[in-house]
Short mmCIF file of C-alpha atoms in Angstrom, two decimals:
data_model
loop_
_atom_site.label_atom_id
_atom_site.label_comp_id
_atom_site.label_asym_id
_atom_site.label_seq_id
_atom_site.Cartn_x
_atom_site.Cartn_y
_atom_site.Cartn_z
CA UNK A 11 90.99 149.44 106.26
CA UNK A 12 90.69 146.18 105.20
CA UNK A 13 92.70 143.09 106.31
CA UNK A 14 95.21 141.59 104.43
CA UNK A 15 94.41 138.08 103.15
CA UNK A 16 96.73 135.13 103.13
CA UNK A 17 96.48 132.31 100.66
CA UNK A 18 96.53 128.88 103.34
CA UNK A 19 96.88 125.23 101.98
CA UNK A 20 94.25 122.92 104.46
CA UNK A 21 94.91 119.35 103.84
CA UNK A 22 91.97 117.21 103.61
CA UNK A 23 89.98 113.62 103.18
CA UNK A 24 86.85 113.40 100.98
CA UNK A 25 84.63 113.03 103.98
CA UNK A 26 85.88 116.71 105.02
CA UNK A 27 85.00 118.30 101.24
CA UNK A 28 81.23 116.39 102.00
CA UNK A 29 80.94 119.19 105.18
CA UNK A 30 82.49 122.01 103.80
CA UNK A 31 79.14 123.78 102.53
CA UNK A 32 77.75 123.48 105.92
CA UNK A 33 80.02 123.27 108.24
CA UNK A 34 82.88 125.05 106.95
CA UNK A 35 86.79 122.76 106.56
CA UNK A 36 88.73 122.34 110.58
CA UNK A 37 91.55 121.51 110.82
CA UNK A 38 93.91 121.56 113.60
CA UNK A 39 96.99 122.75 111.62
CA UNK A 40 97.16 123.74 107.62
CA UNK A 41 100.42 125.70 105.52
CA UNK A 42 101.38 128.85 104.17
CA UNK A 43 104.16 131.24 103.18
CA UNK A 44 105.51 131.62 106.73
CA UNK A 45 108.15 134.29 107.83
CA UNK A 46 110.21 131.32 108.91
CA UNK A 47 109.91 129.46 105.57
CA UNK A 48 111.24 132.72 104.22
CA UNK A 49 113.67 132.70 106.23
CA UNK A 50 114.99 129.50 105.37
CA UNK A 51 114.17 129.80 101.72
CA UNK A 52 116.20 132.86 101.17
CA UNK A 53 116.68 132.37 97.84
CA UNK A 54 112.47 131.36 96.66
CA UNK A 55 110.65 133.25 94.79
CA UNK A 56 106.99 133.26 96.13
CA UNK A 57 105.68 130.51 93.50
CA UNK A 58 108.32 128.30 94.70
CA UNK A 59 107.42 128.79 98.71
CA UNK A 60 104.15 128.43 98.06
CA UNK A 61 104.72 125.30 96.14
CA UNK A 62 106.50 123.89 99.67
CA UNK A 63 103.61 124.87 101.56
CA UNK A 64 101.35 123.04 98.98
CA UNK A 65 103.13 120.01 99.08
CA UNK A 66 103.51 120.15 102.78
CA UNK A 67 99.96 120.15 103.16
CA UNK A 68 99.24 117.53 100.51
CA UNK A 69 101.63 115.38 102.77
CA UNK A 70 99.61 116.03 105.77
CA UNK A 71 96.31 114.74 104.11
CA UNK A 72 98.39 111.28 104.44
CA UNK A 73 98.05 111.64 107.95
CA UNK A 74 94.31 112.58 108.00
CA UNK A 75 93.77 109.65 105.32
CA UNK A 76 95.40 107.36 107.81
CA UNK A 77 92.81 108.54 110.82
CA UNK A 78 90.01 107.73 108.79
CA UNK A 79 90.30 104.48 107.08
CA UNK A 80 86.75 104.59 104.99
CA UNK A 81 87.91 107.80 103.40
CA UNK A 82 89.08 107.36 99.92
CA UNK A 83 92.83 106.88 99.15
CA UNK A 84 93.32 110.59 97.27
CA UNK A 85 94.94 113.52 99.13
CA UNK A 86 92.94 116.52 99.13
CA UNK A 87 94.39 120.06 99.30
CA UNK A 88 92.12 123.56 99.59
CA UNK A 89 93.27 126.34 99.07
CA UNK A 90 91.56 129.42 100.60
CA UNK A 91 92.38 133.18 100.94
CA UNK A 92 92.01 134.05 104.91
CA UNK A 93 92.31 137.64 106.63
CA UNK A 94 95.52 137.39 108.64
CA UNK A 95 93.91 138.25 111.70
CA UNK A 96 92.48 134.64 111.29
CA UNK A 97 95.79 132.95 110.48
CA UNK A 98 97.42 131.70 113.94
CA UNK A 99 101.27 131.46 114.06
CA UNK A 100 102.31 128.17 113.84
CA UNK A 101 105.51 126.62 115.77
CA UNK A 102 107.56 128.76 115.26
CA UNK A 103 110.58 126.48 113.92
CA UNK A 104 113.24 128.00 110.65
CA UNK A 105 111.84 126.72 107.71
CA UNK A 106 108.18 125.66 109.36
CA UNK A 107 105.26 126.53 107.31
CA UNK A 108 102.31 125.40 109.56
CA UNK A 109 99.66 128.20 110.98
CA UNK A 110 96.30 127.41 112.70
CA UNK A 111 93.15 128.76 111.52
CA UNK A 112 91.31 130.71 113.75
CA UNK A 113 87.98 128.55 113.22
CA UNK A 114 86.47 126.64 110.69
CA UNK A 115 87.57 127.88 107.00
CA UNK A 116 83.98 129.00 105.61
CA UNK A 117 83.18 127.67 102.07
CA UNK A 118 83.21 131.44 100.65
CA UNK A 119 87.22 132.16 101.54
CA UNK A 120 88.15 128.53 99.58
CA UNK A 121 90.06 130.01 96.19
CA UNK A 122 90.28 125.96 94.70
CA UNK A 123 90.32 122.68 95.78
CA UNK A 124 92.93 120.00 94.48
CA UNK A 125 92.44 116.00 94.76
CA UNK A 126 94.26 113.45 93.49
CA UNK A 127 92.45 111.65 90.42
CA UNK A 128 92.10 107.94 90.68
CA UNK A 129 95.42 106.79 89.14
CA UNK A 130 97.63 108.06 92.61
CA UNK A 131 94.65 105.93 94.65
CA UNK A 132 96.64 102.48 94.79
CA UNK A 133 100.22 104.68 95.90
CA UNK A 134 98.21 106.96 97.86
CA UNK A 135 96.82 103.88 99.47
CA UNK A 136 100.41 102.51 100.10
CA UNK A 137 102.04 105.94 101.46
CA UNK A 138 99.23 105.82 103.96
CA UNK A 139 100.10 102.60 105.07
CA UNK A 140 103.45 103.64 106.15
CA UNK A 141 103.35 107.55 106.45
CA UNK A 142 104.03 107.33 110.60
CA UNK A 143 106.91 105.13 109.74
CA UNK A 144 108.22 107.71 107.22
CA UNK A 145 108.09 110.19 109.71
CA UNK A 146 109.94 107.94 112.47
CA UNK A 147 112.85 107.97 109.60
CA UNK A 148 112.30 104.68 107.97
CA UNK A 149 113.91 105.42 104.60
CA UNK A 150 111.54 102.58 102.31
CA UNK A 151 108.34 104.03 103.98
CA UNK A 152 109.88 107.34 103.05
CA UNK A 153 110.77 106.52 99.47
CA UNK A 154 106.60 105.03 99.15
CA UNK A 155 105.68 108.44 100.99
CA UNK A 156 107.69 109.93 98.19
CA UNK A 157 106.42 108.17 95.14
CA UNK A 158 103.02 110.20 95.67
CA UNK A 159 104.37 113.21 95.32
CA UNK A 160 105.04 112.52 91.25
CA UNK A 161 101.27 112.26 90.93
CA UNK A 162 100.01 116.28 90.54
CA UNK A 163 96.59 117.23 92.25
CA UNK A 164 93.85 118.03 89.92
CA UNK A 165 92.30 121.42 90.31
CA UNK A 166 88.90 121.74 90.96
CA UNK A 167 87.07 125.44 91.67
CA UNK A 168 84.68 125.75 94.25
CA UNK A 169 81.81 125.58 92.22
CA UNK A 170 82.44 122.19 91.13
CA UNK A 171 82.41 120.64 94.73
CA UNK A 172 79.50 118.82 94.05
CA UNK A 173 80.33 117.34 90.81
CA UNK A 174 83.73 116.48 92.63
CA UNK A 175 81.93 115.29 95.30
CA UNK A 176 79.94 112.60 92.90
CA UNK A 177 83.35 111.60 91.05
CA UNK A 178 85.19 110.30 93.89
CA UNK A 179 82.72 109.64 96.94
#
């Protein structure tokens, strides 16, 4: 019997895209459709969950973008189909979508890749600046932290990593 796969959002940086072939993408924490965003989603259709899980994760490449300031400013989301076995529960909170991936997310299990295109760099740019205040409930570094999320992530398929790789490193 074969396992059940789970579609996981990873957020990202550049620099982590550069190590995928090899190394596979870590990360500590990434997003899917959760029992407990279910839960508190009663009334989501699966597109729309995994639409919050998306944009969860595209909101936690901020954070990784703000660890590593030579990466550059564009949120990176992958998207990859894991066997649940290797999907971790996450904190268990109502409405939480975070897991943990067993290991590093091999380069074969990534479905697409989405990266902001080089008009969101300048916002991007700014939402990093003040992302930790956004999440310590300063309403204007939430309303920059916001402003990102008009810009849509272009969608790249695996195969294109390279090119990718060329266009924004």
């Amino acid at each position: 019997m074969t396992d059940e796969l789970v579609r996981v959002y990873l957020p990202g940086t550049v620099p982590m895209l550069a190590r995928l072939r090899e190394e596979g993408l870590t990360v500590e924490a990434a997003h899917a459709v959760t029992p407990e965003l279910r839960e508190w989603y009663a009334e989501g259709d699966e597109e729309e969950l995994e639409y919050v899980a998306f944009t969860r994760a595209a909101q936690d490449a901020l954070l990784l973008l703000r660890a590593d300031p030579a990466a550059p400013r564009r949120r990176v989301v992958v998207s990859a189909d894991l066997p649940a076995r290797a999907v971790g529960r996450g904190d268990g909170e109502l409405g939480s979508s975070v897991i943990r991936p067993a290991g590093p997310v091999p380069v074969k299990s990534i479905a697409a890749i989405h990266v902001d295109g080089a008009e969101a760099v300048e916002e991007v740019g700014a939402a990093v600046d003040v992302v930790v205040e956004a999440q310590a409930g300063d309403p204007d570094a939430q309303f920059t932290v916001d402003g990102v999320e008009d810009h849509e992530l272009e969608w790249y398929d695996v195969t294109e990593l390279d090119l990718l790789l060329r266009e924004v490193g």
